[in-house]
Short mmCIF file of N, CA, C and O in Angstrom, two decimals:
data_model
loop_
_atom_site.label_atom_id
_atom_site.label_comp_id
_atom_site.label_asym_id
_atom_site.label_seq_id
_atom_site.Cartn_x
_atom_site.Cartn_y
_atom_site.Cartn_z
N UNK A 265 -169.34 -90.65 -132.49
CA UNK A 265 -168.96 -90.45 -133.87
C UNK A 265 -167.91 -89.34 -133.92
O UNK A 265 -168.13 -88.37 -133.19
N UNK A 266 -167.01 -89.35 -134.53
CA UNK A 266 -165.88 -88.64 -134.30
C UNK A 266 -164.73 -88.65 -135.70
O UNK A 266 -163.73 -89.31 -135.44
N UNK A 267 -164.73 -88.10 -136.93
CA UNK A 267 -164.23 -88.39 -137.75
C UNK A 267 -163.34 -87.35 -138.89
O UNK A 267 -162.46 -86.56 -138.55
N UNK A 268 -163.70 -87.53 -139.94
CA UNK A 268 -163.20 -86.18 -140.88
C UNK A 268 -163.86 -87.42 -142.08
O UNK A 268 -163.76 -88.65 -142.05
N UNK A 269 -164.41 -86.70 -142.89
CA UNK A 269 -165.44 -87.03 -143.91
C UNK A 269 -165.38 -86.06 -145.36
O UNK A 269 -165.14 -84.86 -145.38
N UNK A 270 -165.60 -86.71 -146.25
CA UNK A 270 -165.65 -86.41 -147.40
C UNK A 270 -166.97 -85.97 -147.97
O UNK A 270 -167.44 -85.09 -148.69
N UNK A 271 -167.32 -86.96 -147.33
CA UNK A 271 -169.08 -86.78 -147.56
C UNK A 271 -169.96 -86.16 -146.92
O UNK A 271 -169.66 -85.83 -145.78
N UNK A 272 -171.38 -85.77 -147.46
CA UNK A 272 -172.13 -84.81 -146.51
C UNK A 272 -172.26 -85.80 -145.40
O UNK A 272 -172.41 -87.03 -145.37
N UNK A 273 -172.17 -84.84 -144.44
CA UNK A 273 -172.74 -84.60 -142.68
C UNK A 273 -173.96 -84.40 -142.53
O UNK A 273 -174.50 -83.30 -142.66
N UNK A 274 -174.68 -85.73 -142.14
CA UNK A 274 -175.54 -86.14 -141.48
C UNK A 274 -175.95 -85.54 -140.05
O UNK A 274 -175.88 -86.13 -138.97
N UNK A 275 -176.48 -83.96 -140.32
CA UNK A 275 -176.62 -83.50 -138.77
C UNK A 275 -177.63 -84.08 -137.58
O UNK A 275 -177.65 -83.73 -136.40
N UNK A 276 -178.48 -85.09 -138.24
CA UNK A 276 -179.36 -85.70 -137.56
C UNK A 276 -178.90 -87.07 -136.84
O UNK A 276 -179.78 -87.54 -136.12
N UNK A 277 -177.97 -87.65 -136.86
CA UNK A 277 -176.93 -88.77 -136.44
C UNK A 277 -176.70 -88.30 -135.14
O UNK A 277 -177.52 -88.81 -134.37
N UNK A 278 -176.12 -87.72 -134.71
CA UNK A 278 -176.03 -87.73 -133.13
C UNK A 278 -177.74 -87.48 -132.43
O UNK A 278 -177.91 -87.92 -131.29
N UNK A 279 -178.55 -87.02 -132.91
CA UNK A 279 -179.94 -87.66 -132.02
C UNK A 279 -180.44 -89.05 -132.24
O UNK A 279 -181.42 -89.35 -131.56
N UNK A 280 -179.90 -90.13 -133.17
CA UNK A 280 -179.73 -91.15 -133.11
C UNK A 280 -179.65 -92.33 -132.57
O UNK A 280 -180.19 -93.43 -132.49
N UNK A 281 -178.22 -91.29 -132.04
CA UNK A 281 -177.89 -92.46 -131.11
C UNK A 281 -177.88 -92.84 -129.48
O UNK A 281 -177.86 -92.01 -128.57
N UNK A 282 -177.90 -94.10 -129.36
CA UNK A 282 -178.01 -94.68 -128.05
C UNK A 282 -177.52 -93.67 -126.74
O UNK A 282 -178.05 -93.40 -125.66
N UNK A 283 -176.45 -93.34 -127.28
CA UNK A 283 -176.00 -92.34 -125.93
C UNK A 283 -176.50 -91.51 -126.22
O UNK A 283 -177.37 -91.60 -125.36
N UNK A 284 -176.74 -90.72 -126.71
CA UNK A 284 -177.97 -89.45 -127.09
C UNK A 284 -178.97 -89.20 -125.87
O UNK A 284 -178.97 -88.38 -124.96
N UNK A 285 -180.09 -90.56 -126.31
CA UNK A 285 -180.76 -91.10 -125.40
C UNK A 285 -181.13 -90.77 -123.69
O UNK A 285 -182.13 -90.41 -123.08
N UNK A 286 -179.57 -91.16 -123.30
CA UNK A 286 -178.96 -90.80 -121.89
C UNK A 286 -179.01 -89.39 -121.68
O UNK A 286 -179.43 -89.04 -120.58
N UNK A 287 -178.69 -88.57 -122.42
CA UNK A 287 -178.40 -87.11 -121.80
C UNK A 287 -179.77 -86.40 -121.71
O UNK A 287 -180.73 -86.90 -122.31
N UNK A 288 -179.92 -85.17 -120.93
CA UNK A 288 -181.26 -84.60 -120.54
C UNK A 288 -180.91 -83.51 -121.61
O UNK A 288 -181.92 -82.91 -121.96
N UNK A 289 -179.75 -83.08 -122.25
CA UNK A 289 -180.04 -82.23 -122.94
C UNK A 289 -178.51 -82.67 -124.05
O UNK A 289 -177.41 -83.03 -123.62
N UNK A 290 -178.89 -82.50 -125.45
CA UNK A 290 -177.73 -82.64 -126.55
C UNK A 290 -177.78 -81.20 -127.15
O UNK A 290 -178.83 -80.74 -127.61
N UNK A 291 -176.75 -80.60 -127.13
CA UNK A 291 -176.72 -79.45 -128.12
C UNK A 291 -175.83 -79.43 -129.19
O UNK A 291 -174.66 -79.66 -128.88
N UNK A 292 -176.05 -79.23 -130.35
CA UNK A 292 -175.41 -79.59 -131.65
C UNK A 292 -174.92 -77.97 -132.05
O UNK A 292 -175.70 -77.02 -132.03
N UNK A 293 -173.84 -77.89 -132.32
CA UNK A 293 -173.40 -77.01 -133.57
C UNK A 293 -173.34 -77.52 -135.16
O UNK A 293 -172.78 -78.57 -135.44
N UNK A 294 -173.73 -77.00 -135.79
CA UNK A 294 -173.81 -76.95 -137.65
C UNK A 294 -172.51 -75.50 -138.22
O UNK A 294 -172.79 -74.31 -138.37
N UNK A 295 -171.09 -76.18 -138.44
CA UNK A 295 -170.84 -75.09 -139.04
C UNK A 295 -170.58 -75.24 -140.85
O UNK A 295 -169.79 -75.95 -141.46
N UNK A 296 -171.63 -74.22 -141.39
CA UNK A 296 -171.68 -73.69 -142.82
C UNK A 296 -170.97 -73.19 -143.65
O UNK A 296 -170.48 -72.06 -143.62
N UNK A 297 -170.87 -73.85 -144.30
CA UNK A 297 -170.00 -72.78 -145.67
C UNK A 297 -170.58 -71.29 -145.83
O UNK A 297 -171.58 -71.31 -146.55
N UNK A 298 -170.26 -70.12 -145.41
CA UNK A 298 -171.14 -68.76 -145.66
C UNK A 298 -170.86 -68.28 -147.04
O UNK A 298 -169.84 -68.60 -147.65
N UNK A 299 -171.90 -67.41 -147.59
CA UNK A 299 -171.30 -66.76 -148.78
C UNK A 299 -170.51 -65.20 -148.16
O UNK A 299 -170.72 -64.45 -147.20
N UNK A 300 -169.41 -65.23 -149.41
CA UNK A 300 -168.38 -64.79 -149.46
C UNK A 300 -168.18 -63.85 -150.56
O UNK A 300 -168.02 -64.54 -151.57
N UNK A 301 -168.09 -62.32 -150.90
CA UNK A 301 -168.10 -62.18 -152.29
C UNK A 301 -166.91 -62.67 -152.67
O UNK A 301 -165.84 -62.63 -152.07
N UNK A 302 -167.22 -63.23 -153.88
CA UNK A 302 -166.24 -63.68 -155.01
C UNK A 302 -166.45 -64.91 -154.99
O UNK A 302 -166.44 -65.44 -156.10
N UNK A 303 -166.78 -66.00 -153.56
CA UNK A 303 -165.98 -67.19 -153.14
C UNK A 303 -167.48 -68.02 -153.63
O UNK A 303 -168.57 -67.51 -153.35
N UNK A 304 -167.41 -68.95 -154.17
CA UNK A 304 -168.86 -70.21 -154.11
C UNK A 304 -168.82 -71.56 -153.54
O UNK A 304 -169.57 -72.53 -153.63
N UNK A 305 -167.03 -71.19 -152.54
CA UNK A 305 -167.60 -72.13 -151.91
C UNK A 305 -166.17 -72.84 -150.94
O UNK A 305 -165.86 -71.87 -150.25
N UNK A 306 -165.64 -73.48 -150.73
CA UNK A 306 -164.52 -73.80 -150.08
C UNK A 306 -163.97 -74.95 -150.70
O UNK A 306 -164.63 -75.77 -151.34
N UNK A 307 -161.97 -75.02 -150.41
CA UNK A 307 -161.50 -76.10 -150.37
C UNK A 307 -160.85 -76.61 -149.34
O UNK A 307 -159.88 -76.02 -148.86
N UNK A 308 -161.38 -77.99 -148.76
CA UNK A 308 -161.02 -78.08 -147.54
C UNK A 308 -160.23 -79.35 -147.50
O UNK A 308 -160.46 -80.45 -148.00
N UNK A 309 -158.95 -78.77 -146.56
CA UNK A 309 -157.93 -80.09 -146.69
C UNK A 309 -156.91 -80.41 -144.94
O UNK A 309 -156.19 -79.57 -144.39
N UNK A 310 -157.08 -81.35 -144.63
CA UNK A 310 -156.63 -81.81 -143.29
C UNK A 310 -155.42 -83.56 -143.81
O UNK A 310 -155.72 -84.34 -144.72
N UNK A 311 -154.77 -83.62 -143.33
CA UNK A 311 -154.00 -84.71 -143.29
C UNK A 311 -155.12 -85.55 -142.33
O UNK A 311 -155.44 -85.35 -141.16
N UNK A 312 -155.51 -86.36 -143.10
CA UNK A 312 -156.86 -87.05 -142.24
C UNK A 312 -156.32 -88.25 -141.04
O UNK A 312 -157.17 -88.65 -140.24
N UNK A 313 -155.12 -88.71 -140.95
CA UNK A 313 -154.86 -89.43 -139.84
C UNK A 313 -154.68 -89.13 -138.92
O UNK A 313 -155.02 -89.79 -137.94
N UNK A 314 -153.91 -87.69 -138.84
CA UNK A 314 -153.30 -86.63 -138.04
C UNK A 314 -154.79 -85.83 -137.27
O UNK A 314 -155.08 -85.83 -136.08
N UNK A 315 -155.53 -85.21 -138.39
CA UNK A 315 -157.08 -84.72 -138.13
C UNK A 315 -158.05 -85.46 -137.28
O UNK A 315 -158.98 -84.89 -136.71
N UNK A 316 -157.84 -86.63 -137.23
CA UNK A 316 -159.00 -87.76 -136.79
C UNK A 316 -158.22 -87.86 -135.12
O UNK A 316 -158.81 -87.73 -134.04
N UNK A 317 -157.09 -88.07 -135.27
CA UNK A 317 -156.57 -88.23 -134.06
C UNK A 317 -156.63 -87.21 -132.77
O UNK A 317 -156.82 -87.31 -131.56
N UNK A 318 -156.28 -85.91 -133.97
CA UNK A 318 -156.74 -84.58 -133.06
C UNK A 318 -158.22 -84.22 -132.15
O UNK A 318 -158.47 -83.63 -131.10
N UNK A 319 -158.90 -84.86 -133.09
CA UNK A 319 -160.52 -84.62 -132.90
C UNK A 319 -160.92 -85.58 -132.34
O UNK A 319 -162.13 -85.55 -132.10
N UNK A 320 -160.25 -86.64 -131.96
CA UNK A 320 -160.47 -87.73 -131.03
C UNK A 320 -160.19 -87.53 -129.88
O UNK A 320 -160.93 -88.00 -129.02
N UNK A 321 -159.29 -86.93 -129.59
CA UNK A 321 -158.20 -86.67 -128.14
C UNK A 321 -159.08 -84.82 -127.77
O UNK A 321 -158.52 -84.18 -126.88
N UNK A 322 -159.85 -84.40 -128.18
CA UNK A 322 -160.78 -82.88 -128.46
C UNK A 322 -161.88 -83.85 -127.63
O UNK A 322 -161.81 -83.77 -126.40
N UNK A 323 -162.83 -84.71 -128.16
CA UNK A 323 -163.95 -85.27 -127.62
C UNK A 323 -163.25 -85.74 -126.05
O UNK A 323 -163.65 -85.30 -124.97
N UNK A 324 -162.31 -86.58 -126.20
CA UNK A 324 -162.22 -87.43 -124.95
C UNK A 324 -161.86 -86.22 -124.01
O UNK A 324 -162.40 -86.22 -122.91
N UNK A 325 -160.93 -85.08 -124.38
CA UNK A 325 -160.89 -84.15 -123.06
C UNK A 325 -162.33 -83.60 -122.65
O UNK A 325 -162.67 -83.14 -121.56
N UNK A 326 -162.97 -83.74 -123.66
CA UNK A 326 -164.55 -82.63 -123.45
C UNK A 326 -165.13 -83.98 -122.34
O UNK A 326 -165.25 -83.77 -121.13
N UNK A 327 -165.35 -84.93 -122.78
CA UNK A 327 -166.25 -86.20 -122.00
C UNK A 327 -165.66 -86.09 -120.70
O UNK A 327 -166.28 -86.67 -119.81
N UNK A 328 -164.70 -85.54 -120.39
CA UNK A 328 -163.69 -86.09 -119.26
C UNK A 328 -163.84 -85.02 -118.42
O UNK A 328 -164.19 -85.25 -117.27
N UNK A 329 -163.56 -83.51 -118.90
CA UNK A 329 -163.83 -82.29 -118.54
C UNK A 329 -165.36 -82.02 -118.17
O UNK A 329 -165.55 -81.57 -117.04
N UNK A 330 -166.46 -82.25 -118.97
CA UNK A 330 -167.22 -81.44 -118.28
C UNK A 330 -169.04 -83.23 -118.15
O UNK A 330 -170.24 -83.00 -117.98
N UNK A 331 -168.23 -84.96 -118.35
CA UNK A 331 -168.65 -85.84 -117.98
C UNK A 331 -170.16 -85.89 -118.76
O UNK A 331 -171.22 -86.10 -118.18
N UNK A 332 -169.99 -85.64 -120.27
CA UNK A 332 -170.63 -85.82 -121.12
C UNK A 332 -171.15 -87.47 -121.60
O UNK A 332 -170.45 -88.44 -121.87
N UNK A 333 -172.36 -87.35 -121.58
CA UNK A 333 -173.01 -89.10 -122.01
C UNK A 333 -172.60 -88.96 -123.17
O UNK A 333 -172.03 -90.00 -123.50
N UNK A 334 -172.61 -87.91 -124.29
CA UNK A 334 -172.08 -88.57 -125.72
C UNK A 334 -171.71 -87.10 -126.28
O UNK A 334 -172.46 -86.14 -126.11
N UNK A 335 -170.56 -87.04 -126.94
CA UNK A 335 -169.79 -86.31 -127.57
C UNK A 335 -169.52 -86.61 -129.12
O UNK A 335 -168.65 -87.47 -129.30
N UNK A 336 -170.23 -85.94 -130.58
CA UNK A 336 -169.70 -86.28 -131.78
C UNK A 336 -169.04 -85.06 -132.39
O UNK A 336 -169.54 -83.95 -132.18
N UNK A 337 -167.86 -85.19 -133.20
CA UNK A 337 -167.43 -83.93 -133.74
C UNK A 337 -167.00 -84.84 -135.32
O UNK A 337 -166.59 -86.00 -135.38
N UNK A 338 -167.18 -84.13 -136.18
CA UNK A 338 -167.20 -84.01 -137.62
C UNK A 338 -166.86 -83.44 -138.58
O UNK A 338 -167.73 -82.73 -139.07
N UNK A 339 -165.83 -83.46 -139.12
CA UNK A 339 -165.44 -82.25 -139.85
C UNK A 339 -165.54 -83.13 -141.14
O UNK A 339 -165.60 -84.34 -141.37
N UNK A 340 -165.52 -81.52 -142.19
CA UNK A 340 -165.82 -82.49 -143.65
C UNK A 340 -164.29 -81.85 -144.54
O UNK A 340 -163.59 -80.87 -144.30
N UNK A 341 -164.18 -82.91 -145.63
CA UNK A 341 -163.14 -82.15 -146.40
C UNK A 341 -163.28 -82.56 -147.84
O UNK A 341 -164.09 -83.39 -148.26
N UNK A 342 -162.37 -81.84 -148.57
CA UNK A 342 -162.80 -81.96 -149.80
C UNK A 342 -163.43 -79.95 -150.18
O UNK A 342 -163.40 -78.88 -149.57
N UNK A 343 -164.02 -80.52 -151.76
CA UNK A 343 -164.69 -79.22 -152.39
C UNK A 343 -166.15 -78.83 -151.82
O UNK A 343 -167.00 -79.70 -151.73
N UNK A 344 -166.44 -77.44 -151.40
CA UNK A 344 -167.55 -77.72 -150.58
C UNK A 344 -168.17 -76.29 -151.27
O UNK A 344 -167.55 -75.28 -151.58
N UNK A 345 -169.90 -76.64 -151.42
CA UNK A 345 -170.09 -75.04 -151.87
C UNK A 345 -171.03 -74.48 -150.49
O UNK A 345 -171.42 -75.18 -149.56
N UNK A 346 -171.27 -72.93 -150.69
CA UNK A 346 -171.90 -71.80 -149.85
C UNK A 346 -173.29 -72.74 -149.39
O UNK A 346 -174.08 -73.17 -150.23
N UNK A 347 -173.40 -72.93 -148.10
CA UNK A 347 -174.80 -74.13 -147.41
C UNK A 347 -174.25 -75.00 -146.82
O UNK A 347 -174.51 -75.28 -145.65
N UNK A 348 -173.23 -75.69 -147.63
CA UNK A 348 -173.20 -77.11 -146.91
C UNK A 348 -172.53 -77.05 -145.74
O UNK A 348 -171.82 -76.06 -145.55
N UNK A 349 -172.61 -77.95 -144.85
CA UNK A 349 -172.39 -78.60 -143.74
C UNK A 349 -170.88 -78.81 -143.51
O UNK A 349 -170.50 -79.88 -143.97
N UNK A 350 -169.98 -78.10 -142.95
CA UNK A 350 -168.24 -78.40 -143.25
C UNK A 350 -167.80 -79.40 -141.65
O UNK A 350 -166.89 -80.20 -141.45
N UNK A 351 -169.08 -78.83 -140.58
CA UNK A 351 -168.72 -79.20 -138.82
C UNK A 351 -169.77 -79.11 -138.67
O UNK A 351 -170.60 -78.34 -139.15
N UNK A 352 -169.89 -80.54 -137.44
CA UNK A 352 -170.86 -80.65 -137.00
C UNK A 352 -170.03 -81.35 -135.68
O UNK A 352 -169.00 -82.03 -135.66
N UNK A 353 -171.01 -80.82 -134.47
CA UNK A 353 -170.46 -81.01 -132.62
C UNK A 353 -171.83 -80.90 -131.97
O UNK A 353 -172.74 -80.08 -131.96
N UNK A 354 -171.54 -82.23 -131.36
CA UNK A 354 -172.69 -82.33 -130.56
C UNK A 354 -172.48 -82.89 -129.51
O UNK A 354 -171.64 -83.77 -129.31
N UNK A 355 -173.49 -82.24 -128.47
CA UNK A 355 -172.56 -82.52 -126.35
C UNK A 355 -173.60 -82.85 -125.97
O UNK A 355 -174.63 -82.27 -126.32
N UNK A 356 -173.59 -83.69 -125.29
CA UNK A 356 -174.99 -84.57 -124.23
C UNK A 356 -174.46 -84.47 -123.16
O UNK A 356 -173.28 -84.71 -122.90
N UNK A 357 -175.61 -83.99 -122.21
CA UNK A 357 -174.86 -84.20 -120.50
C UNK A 357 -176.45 -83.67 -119.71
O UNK A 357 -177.27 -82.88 -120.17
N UNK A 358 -176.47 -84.39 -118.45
CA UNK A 358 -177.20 -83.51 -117.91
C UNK A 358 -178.04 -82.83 -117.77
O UNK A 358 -179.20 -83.07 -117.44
N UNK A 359 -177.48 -81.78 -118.03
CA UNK A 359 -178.00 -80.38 -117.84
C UNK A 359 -177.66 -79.56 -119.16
O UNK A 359 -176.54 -79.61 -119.66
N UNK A 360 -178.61 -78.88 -119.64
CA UNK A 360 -178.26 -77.84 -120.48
C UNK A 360 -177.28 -76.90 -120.78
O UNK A 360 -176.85 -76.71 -121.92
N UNK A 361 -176.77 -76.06 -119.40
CA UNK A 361 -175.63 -75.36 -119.27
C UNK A 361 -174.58 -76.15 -119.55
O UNK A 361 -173.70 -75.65 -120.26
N UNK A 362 -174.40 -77.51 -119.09
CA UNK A 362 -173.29 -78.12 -119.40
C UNK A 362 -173.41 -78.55 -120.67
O UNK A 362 -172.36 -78.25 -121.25
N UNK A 363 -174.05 -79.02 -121.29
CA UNK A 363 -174.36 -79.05 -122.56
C UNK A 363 -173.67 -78.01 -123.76
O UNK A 363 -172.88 -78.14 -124.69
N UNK A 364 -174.28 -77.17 -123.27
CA UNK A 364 -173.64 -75.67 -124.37
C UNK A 364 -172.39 -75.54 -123.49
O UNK A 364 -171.52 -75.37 -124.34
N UNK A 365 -172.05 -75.52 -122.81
CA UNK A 365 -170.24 -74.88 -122.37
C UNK A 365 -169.76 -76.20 -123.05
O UNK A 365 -168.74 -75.86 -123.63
N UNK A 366 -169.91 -77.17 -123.22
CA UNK A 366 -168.92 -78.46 -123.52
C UNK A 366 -168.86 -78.34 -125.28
O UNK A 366 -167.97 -78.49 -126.11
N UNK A 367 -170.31 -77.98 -125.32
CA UNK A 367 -169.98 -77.86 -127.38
C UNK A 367 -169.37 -76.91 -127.24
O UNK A 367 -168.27 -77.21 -127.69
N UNK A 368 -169.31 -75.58 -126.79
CA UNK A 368 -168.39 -74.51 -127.01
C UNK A 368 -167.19 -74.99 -126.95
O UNK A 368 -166.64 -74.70 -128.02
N UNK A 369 -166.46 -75.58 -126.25
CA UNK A 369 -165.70 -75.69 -126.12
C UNK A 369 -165.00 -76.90 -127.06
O UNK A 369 -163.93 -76.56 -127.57
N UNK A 370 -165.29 -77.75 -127.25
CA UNK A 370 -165.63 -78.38 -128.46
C UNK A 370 -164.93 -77.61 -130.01
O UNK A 370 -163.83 -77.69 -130.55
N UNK A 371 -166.22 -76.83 -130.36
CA UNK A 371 -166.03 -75.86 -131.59
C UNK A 371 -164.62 -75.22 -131.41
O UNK A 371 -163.85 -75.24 -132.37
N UNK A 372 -164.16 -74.54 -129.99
CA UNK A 372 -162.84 -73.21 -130.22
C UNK A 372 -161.77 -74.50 -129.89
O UNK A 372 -160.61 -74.28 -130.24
N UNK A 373 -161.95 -75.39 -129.45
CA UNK A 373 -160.39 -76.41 -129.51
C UNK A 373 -160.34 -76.68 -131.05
O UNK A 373 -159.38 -76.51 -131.81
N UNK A 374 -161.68 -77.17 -131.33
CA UNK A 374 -161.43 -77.55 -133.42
C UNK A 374 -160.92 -76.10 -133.76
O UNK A 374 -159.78 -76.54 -133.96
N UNK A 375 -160.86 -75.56 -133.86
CA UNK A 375 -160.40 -74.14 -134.63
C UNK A 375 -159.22 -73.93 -134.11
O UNK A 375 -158.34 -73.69 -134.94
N UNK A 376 -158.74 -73.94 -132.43
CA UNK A 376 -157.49 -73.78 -132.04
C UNK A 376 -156.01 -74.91 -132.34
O UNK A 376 -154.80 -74.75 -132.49
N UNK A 377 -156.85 -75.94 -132.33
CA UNK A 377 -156.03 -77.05 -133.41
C UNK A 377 -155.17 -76.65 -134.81
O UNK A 377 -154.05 -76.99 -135.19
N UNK A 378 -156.00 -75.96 -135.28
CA UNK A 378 -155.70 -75.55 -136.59
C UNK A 378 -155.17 -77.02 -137.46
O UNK A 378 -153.97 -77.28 -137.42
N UNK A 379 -155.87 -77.70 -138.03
CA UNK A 379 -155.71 -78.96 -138.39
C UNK A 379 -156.54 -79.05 -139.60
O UNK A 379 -156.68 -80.08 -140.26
N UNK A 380 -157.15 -77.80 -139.88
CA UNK A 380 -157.98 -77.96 -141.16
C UNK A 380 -157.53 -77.05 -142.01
O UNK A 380 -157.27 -76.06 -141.34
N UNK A 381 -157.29 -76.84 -143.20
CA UNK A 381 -156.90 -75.98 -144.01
C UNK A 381 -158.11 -75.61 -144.68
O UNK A 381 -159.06 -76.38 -144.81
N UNK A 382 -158.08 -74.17 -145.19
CA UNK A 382 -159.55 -73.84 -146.07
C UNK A 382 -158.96 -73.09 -146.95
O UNK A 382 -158.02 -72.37 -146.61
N UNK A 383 -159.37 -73.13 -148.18
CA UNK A 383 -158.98 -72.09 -149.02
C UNK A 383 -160.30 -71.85 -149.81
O UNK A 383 -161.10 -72.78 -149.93
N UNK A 384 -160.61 -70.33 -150.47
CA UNK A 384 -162.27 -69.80 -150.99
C UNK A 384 -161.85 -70.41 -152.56
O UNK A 384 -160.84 -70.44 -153.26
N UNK A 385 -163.26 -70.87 -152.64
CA UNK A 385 -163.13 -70.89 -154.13
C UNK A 385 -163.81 -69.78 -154.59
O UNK A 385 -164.88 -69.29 -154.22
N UNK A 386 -162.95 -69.44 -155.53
CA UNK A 386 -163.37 -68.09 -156.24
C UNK A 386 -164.23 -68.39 -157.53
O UNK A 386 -163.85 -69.30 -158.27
N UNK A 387 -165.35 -67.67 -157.86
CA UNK A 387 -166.06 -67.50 -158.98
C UNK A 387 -165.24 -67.27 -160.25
O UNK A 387 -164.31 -66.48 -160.03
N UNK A 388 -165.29 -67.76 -161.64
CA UNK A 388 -164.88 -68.28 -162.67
C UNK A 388 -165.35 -66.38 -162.96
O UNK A 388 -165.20 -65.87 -164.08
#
């Protein structure tokens, strides 16, 4: 699963699925909208053909790099308030260690991309 979404993120979808299954260990990141003073909540905006493509070619180096059974990354866009669900990354492989180094790595390529725009929404 690999996308950019409008809608809430389903963090329970990658234990789901079939390749899931395969790996001895999946580790998921959840990243949150935090509170912010002033802010209630985010606006989040990516050119979604451009975004999807990025985060496609992000999974396939991770699967390839560190030979992951299943790789999902998720980003959300649109108006979002303080809780919800904006990213979600999840790495199956193996072993545990490989597991967490592959979502890490995962999470700082989505951010080093810079392919998502955020701006705070500020309180009225």
């Amino acid at each position: 699963m690999v996308g950019i979404t409008s809608s809430e993120i389903d963090t329970s979808a990658p234990m789901r699925s079939s390749s899931a299954a395969l790996a001895g260990s999946v580790v998921t990141y959840v990243g949150r909208v935090r509170a912010e003073e002033g802010a209630t909540g985010l606006s989040i905006e990516a050119d979604v053909e451009q975004a999807t493509k990025s985060l496609k070619s992000i999974r396939e180096e991770a699967v390839r790099r560190f030979g992951l059974s299943c790789a999902d990354v998720v980003h959300r866009i649109g108006e979002v308030t303080v809780g919800d669900v904006v990213l979600l990354v999840a790495a199956g492989a193996p072993e545990r260690d490989v597991a967490f180094e592959a979502c890490t790595y995962i999470v700082e390529a989505v951010k080093e991309q810079n392919i998502i725009r955020k701006r705070a929404l500020l309180a009225a």
